mmCIF file of C-alpha atoms and ligand atoms in Angstrom:
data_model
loop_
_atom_site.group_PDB
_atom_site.id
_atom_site.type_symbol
_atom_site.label_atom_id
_atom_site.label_comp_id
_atom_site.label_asym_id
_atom_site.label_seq_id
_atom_site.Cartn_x
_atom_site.Cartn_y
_atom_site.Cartn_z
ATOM 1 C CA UNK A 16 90.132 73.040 127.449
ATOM 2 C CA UNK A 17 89.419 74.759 123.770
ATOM 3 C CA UNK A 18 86.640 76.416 122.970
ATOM 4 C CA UNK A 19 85.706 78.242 119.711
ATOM 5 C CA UNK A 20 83.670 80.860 118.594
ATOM 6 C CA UNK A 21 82.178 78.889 116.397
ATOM 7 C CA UNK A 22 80.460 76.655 118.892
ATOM 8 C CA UNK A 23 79.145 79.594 120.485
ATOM 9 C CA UNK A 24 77.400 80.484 117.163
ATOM 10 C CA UNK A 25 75.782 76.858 116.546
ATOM 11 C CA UNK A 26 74.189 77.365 120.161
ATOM 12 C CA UNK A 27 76.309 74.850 122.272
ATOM 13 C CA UNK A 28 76.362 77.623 125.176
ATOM 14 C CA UNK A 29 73.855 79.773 126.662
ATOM 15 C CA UNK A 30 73.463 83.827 125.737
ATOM 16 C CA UNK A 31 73.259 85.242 128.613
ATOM 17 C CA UNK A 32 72.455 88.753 127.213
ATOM 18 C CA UNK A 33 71.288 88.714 123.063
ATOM 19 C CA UNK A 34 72.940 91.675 121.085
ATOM 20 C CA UNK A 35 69.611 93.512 120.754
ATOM 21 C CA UNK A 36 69.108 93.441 125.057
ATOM 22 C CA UNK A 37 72.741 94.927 125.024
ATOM 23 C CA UNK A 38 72.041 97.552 122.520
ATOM 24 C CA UNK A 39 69.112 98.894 124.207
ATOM 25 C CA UNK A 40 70.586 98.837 127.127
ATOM 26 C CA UNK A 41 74.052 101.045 125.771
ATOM 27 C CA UNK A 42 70.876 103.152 124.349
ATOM 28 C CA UNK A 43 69.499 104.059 127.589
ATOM 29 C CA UNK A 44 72.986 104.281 129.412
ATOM 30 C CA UNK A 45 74.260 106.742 126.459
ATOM 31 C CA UNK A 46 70.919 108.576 127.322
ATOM 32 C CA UNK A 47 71.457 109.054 130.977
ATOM 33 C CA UNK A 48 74.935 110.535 130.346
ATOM 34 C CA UNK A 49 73.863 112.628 127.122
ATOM 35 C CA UNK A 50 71.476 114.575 129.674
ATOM 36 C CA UNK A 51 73.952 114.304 132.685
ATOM 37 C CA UNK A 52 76.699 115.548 131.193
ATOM 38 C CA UNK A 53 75.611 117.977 128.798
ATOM 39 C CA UNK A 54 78.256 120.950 128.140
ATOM 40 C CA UNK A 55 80.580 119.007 130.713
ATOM 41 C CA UNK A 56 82.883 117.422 127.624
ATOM 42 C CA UNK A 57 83.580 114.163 129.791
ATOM 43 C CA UNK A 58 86.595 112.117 129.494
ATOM 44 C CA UNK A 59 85.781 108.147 129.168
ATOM 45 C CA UNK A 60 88.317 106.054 129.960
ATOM 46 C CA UNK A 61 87.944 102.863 128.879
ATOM 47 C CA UNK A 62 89.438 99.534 130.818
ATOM 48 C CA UNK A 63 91.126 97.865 128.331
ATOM 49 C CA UNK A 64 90.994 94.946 127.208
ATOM 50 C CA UNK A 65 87.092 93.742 128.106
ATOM 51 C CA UNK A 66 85.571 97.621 127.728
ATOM 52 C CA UNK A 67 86.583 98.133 123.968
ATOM 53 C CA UNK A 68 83.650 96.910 122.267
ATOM 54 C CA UNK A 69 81.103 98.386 124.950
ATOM 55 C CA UNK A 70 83.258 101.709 124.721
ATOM 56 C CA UNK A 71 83.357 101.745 121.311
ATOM 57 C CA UNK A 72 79.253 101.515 121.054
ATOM 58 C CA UNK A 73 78.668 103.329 123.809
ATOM 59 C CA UNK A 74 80.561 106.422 122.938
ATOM 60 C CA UNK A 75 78.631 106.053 119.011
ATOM 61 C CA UNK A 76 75.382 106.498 121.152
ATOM 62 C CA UNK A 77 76.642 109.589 123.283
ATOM 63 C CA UNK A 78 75.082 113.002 121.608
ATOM 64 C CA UNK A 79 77.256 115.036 123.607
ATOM 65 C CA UNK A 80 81.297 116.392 122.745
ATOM 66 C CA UNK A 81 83.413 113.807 125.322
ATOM 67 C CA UNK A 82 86.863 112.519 124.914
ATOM 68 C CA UNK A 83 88.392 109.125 125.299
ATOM 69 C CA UNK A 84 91.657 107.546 126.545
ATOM 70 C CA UNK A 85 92.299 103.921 128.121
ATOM 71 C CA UNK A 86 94.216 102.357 130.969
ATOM 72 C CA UNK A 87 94.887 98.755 130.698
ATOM 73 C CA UNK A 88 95.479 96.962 134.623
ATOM 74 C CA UNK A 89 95.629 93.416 135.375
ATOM 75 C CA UNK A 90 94.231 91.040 138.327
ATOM 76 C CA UNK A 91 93.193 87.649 136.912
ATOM 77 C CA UNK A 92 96.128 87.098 133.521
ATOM 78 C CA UNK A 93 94.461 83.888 132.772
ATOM 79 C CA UNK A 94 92.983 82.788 135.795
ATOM 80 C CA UNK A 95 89.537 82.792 136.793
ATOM 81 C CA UNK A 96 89.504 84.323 139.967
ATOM 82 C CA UNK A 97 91.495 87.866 140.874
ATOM 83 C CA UNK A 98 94.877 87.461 142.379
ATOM 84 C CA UNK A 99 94.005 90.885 144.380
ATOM 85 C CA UNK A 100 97.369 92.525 143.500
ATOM 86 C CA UNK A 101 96.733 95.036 140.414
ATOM 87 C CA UNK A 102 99.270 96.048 138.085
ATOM 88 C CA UNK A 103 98.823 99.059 135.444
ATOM 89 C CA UNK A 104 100.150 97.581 131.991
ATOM 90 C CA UNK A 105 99.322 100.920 130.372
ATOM 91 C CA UNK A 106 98.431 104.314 132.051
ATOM 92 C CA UNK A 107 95.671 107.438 131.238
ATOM 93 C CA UNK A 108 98.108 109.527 128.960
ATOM 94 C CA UNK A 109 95.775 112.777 129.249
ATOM 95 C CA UNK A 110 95.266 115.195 131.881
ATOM 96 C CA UNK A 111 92.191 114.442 134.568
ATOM 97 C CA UNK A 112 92.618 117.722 136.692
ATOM 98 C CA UNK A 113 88.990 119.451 136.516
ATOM 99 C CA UNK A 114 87.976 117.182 134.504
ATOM 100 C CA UNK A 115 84.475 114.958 134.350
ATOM 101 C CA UNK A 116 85.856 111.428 134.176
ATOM 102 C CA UNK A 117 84.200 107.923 133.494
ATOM 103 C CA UNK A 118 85.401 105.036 133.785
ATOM 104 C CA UNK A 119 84.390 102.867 131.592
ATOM 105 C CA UNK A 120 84.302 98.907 132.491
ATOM 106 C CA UNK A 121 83.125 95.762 130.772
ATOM 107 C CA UNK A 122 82.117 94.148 134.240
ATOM 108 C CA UNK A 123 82.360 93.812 137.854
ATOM 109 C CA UNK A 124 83.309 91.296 139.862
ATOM 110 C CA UNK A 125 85.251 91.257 143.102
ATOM 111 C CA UNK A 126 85.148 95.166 142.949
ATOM 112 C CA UNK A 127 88.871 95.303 142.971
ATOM 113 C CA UNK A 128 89.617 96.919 139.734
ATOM 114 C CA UNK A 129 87.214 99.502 140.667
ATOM 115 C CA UNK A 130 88.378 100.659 143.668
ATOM 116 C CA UNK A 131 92.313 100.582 142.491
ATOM 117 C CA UNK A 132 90.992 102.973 139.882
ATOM 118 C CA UNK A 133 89.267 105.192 142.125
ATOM 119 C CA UNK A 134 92.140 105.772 144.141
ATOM 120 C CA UNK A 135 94.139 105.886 140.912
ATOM 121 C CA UNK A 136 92.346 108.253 139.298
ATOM 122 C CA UNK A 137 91.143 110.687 142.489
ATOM 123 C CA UNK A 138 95.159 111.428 143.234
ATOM 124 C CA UNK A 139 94.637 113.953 139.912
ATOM 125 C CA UNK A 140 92.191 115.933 140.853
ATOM 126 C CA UNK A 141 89.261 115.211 138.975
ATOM 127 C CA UNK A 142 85.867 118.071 138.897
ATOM 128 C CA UNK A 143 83.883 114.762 139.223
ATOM 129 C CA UNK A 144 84.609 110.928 138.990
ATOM 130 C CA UNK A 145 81.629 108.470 137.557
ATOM 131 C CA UNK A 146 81.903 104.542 137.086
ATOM 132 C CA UNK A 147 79.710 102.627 134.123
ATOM 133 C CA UNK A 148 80.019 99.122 133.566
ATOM 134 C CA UNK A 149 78.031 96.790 131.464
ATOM 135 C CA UNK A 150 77.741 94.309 134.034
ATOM 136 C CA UNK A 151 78.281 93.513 137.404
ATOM 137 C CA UNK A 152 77.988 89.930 139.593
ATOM 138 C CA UNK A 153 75.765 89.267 141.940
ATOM 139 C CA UNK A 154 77.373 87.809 145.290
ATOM 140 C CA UNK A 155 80.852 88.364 143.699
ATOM 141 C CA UNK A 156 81.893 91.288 145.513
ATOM 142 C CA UNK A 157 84.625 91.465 148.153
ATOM 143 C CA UNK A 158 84.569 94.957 148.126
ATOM 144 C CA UNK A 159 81.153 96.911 147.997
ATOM 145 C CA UNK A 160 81.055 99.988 145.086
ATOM 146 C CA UNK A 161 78.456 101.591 143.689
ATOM 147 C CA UNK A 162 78.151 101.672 140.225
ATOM 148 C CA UNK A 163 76.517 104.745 138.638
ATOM 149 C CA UNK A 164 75.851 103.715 135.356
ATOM 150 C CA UNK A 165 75.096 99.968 135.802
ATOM 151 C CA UNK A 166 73.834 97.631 132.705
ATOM 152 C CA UNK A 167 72.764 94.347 133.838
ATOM 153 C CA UNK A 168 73.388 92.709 137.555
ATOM 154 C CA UNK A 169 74.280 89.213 136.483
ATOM 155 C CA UNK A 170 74.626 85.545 138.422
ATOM 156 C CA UNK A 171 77.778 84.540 139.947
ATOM 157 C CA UNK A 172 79.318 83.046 136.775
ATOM 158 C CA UNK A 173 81.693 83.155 134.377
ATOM 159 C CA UNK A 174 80.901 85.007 131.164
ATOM 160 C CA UNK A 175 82.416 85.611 127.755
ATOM 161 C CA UNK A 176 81.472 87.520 124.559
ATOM 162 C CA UNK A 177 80.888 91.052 123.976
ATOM 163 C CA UNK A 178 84.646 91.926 124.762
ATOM 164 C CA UNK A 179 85.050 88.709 127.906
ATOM 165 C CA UNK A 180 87.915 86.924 127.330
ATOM 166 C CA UNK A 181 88.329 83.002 127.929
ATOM 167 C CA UNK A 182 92.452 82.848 127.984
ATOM 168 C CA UNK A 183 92.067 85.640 125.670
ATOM 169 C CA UNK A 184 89.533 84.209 123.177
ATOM 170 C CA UNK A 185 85.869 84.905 122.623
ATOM 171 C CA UNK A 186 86.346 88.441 123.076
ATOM 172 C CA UNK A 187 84.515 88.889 119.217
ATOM 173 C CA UNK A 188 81.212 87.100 120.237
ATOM 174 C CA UNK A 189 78.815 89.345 119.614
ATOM 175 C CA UNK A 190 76.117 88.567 122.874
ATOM 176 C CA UNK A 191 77.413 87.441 126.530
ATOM 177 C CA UNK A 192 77.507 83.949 126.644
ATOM 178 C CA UNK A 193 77.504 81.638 129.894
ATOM 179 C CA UNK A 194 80.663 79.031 129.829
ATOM 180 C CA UNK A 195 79.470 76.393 131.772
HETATM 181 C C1 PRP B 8 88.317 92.001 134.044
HETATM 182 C C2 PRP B 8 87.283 93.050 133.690
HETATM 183 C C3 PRP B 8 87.444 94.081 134.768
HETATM 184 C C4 PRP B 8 87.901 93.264 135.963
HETATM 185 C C5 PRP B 8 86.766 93.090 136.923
HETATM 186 O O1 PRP B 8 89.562 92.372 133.535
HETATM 187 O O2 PRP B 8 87.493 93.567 132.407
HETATM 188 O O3 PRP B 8 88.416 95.052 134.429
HETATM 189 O O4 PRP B 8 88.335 91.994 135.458
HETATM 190 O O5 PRP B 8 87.104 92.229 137.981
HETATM 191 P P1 PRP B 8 87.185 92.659 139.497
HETATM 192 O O6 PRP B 8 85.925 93.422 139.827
HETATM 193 O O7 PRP B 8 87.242 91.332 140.229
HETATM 194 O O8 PRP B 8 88.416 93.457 139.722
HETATM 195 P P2 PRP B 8 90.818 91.356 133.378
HETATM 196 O O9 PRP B 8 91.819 91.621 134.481
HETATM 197 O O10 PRP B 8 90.306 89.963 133.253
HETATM 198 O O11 PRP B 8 91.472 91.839 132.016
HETATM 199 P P3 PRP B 8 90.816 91.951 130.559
HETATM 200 O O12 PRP B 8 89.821 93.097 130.606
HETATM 201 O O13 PRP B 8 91.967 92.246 129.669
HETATM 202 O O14 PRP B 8 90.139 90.652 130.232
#
């Protein structure tokens, strides 16, 4: 099946979250980290593709020096649920050794991508290692992780908009929409 943005805009689908719920909310998670991690110069790395819009207004909110880099791994391609085996398509190219890292993630769902990063990202040596993600699904997990920076807790369902891909598409939508 085809969808298009433009349905989502003349209201054929439900927002989950309106653009002005998930700019407060980037507001008061850029807050939390602006006092956490003052003088610490973090390093947010952002999960590419679904974190690049949050990232990018997230980091715009931050009133603290940080620096950024991305990884980009795969579990689902195109499907809808994870396949459970991770691949990384492209790698951290800076240094994490005494470093503050984030990770930065659009959402969380079985909890796999956030635990292969973990171990990922732990083998250099990081001074401390932090997760944030925009959202996470309720009753989705198959493995249990706290998130430390955590947006909205959302229903089991599949979501687009606000970087959320549908076979790619929909990523531009500015709110998070519900497909079905
Ligand atoms: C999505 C999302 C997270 C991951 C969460 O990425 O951006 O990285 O799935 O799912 P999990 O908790 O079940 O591991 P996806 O692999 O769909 O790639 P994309 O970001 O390019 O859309």
């Amino acid at each position: 099946m085809d969808y298009s943005v433009a349905e989502f805009f003349n209201g054929k689908y439900k927002v989950l979250i309106t653009k002005d719920e998930i700019h407060r909310k980037v507001k008061e998670l850029a807050h939390k980290i602006t006092v956490d991690y003052k003088d610490k110069c973090p390093v947010l790395i952002g999960v590419l593709n679904g974190a690049f819009i949050f990232m990018a207004d997230l980091v715009k909110e931050l009133h603290i020096d940080c620096e950024v880099d991305f990884i980009k791994i795969s579990s689902y391609g195109n499907a809808k649920i994870s396949s459970g085996k991770i691949d990384v398509l492209k790698d951290i190219n800076c240094h994490l050794e005494g470093r503050h890292v984030l990770i930065i993630e659009d959402i969380v769902d079985s909890g796999l991508s956030v635990k292969f990063l973990e171990n990922l990202v732990s083998t250099q040596n990081p001074a401390s290692l932090k997760f944030v993600s925009l959202m996470k699904k309720m009753g989705a997990a198959r493995i249990n992780f706290e998130i430390d920076y955590l947006g909205f807790e959302i229903p089991n369902e599949f979501v687009v908009g606000y970087g959320l891909d549908y076979c790619q598409k929909l990523r531009n939508l500015p709110a998070v929409y519900l497909m079905n």
